[in-house]
CSV table of C-alpha atoms in Angstrom, one decimal:
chain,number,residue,atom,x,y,z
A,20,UNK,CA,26.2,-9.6,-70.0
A,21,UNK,CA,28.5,-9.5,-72.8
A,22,UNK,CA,29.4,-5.3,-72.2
A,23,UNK,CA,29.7,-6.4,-68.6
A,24,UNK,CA,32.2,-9.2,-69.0
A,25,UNK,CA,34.8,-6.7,-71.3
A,26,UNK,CA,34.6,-4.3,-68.1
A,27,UNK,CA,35.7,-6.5,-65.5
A,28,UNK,CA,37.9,-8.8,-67.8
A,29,UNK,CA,40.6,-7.1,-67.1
A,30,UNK,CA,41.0,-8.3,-63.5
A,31,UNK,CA,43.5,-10.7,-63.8
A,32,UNK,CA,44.8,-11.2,-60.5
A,33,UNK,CA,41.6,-11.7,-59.0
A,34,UNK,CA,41.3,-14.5,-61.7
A,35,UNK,CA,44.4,-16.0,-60.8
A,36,UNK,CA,43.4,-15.9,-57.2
A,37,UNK,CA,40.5,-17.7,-57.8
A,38,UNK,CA,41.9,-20.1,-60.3
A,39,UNK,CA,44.4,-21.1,-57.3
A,40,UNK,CA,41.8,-21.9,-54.8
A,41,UNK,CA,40.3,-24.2,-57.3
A,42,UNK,CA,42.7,-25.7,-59.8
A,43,UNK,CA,43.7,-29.1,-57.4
A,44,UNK,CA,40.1,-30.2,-58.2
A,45,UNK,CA,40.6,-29.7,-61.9
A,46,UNK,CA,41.4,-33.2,-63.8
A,47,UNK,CA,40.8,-35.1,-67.0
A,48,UNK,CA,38.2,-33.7,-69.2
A,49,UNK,CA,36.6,-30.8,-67.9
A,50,UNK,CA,33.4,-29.5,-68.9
A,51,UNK,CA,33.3,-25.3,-68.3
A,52,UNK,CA,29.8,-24.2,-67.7
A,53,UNK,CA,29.2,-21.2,-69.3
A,54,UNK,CA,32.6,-19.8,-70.0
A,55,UNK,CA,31.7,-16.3,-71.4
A,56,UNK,CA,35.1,-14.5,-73.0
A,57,UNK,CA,36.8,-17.5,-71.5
A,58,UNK,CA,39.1,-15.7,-68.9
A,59,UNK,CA,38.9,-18.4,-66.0
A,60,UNK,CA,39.1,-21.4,-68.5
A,61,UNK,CA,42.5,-19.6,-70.5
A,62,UNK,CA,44.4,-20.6,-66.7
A,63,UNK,CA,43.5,-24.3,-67.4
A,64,UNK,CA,46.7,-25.8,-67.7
A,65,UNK,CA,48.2,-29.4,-68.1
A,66,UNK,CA,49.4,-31.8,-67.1
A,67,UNK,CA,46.5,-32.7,-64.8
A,68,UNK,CA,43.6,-31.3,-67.5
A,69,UNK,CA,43.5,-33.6,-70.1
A,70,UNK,CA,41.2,-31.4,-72.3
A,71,UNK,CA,38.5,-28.2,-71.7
A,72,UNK,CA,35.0,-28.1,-73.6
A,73,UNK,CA,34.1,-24.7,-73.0
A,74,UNK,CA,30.6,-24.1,-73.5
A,75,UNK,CA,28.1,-21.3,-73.4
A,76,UNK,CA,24.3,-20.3,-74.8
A,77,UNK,CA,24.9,-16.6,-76.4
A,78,UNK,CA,26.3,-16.1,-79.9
A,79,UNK,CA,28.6,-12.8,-78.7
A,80,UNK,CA,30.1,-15.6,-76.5
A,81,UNK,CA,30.0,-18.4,-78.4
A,82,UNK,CA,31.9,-16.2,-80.8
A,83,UNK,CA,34.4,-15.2,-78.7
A,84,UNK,CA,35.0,-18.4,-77.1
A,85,UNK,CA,35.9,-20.1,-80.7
A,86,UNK,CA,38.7,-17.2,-81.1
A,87,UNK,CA,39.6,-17.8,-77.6
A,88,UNK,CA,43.2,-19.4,-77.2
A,89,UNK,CA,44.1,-21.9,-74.2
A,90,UNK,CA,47.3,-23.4,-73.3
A,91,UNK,CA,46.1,-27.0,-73.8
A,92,UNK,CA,46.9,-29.2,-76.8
A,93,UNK,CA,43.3,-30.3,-76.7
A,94,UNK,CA,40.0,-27.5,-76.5
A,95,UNK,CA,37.0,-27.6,-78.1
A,96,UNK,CA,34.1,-25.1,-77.8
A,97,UNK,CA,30.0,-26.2,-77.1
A,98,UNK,CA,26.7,-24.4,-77.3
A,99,UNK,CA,25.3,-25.4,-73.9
A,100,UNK,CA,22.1,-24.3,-72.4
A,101,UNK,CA,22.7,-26.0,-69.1
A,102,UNK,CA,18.8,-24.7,-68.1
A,103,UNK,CA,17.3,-26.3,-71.4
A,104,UNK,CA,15.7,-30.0,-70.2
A,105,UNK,CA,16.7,-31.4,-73.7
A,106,UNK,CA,20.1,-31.2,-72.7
A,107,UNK,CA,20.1,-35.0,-71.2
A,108,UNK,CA,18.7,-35.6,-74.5
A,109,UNK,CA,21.0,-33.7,-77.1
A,110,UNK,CA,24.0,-34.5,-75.7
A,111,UNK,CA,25.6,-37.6,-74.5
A,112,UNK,CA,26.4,-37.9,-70.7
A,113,UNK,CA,29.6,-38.4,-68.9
A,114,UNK,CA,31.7,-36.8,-70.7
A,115,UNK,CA,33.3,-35.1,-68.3
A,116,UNK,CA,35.9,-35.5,-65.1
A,117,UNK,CA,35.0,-32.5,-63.8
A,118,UNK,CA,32.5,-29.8,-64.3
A,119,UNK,CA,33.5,-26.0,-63.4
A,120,UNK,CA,30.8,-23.5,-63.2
A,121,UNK,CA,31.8,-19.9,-62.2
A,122,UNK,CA,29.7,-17.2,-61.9
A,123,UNK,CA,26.9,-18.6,-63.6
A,124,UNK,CA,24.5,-20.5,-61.1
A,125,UNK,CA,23.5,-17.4,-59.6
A,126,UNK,CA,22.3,-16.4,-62.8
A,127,UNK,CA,20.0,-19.3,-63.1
A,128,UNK,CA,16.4,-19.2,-61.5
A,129,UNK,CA,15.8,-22.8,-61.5
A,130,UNK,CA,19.5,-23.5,-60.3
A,131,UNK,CA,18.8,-27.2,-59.0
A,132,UNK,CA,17.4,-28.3,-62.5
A,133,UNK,CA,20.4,-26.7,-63.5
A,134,UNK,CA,23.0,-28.7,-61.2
A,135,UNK,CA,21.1,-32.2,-62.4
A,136,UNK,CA,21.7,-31.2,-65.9
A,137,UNK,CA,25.4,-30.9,-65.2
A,138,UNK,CA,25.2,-34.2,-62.9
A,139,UNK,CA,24.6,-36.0,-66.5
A,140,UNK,CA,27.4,-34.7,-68.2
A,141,UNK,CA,30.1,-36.1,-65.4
A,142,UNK,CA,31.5,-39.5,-65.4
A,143,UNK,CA,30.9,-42.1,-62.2
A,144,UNK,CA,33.2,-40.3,-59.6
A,145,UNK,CA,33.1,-36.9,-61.4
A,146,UNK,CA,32.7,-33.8,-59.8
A,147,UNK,CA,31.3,-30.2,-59.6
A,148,UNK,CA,33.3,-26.6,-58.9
A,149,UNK,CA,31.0,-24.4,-57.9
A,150,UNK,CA,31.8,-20.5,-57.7
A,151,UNK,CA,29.1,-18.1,-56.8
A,152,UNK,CA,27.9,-14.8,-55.1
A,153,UNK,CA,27.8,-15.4,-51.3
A,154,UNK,CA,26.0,-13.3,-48.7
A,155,UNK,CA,22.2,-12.9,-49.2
A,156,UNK,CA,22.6,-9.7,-46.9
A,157,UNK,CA,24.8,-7.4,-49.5
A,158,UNK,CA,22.6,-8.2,-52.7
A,159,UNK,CA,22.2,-4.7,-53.8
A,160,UNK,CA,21.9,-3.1,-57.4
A,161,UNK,CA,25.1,-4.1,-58.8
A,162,UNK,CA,23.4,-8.0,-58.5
A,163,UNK,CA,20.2,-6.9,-60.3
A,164,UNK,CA,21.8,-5.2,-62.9
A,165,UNK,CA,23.7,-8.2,-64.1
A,166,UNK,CA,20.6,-10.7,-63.2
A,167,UNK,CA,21.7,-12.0,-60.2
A,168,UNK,CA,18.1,-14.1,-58.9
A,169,UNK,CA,20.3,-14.8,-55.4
A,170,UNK,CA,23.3,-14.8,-53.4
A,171,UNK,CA,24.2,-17.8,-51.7
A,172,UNK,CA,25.2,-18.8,-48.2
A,173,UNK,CA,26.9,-22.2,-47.7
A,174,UNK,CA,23.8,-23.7,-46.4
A,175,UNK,CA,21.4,-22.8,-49.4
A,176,UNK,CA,24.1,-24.4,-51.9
A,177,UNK,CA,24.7,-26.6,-49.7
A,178,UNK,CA,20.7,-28.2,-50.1
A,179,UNK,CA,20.9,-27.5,-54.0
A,180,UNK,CA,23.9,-29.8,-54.7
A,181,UNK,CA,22.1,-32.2,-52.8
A,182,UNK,CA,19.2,-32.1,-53.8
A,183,UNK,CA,20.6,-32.2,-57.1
A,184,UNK,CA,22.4,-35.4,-56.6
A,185,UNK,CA,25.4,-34.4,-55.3
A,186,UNK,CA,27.6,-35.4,-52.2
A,187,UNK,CA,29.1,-32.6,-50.3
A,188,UNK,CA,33.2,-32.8,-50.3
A,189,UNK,CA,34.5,-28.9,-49.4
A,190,UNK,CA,33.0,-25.6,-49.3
A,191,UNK,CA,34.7,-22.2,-48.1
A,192,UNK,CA,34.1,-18.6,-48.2
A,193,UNK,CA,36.8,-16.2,-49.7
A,194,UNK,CA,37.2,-12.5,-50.6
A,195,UNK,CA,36.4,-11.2,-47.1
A,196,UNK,CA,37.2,-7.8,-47.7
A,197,UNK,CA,35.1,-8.1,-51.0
A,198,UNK,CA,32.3,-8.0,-48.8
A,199,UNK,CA,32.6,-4.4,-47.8
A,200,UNK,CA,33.3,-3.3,-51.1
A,201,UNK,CA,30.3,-5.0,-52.4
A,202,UNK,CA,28.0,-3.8,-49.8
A,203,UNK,CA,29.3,0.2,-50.5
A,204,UNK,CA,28.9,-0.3,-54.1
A,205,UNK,CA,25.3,-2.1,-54.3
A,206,UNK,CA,23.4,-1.2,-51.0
A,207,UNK,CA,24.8,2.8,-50.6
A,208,UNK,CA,26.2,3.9,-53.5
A,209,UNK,CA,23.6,1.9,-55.2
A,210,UNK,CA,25.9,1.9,-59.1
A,211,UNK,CA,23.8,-0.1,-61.4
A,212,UNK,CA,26.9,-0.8,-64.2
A,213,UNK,CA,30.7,-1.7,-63.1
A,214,UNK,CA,33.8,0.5,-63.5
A,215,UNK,CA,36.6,-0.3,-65.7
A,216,UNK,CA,39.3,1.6,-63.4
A,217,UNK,CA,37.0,1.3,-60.1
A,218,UNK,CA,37.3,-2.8,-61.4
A,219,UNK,CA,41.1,-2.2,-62.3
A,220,UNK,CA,42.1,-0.4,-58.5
A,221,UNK,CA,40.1,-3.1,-57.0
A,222,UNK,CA,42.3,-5.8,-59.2
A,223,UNK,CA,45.5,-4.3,-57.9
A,224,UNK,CA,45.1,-4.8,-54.4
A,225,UNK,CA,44.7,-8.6,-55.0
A,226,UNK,CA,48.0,-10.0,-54.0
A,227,UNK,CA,47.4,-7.9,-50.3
A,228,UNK,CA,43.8,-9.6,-50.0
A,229,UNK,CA,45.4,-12.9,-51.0
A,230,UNK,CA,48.1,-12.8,-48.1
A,231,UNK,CA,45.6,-12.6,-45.7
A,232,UNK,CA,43.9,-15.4,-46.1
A,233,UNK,CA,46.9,-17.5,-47.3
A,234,UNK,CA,46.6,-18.6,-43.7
A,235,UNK,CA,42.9,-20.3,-44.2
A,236,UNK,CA,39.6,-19.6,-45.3
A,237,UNK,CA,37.8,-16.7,-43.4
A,238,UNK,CA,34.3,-17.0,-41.5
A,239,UNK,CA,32.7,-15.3,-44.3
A,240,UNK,CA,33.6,-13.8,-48.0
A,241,UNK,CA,32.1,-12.3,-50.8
A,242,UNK,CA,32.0,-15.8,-53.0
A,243,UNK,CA,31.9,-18.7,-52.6
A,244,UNK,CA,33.3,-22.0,-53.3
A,245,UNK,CA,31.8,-25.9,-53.4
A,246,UNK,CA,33.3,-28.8,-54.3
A,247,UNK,CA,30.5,-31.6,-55.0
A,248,UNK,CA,30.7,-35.1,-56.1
A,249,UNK,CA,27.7,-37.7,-58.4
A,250,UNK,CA,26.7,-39.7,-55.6
């Protein structure tokens, strides 16, 4: 996971893409599930995030992460195993505002277990940012070769957060043409390993997939986002 994270890391207008469909839900303390080389969490910015605990499992990360430099007066870096049921135990809960977890439920087999875990880390009236795969249909061999157990529609993370604890506040597709792109990659090309320059074309064409959905969210999208709240 680490090799694949340095090939795609360079995309960062997809990152600011997403970081703009998600940073109004970003506030106080907020608790990054696992962060990897840190390029979502490096966006965070004040005056509305308070402070970012960026956390992961893997040394290589962990590593990185404490060499990792954010634009926040106050950062601090946490090895997390958000699937280990000790965590409720190790570590004391609500410590967070917010929780953001991108790219990394997907990656988790037990994935409810995993949303309760991070349900004990937020505060009363704290809440989750979900970003995931979306479209069971275009799982292919890209998503096996980086341990992808599933992609998700809106109604089968809809039932996880919920059965996790959560209440439902908003949920949208994005990255509509991503789906395409996905589906020639993974289902007919069949590449098992990403591209730095096929990831770096991709990354230019960002700001011409952005203005078409500035308008609204489309029907359907390569990822997905949910916002969820401890009920």
């Amino acid at each position: 996971m680490f090799k694949t994270l340095s090939v795609i890391r360079g995309s960062s207008r997809y990152n600011a893409w997403l970081y703009s469909r998600i940073r109004r839900h970003l506030k106080g303390i907020v608790l990054d599930i696992g962060s990897g080389l840190g390029d979502i969490a490096r966006r965070f910015e004040e005056p509305c995030i308070e402070e970012v605990i960026l956390s992961d499992y893997d040394p290589l990360m962990l590593n990185a992460l404490r060499q990792t430099t954010l634009p926040l007066k106050k950062y601090r870096v946490l090895a997390l195993d958000i699937t280990d049921p000790q965590v409720i135990t190790q570590h004391p809960g609500g410590i967070a505002d917010t929780i953001t977890c991108v790219n990394v439920l997907e990656h988790i087999e037990k994935d409810v277990a995993a949303l309760k875990h991070m349900r004990h880390f937020l505060k009363k009236g704290g809440q989750v940012v979900i970003f995931v795969p979306a479209l069971p249909a275009i799982y292919g061999t890209l998503d096996r070769h980086v341990d992808h157990h599933r992609r998700y529609t809106q109604k089968t993370l809809r039932a996880a957060v919920q059965e996790a604890g959560f209440i439902l506040k908003e949920s949208f597709y994005m990255n509509m043409f991503g789906i395409l792109t996905w589906f020639l990659a993974g289902r007919v090309l069949k590449q098992k390993e990403f591209h730095k320059e096929a990831c770096h074309m991709l990354d230019k064409i960002v700001p011409i997939l952005r203005a078409l959905e500035m308008g609204g969210s489309p029907p359907l999208g390569q990822s997905l986002v949910m916002v969820a709240e401890v009920g």
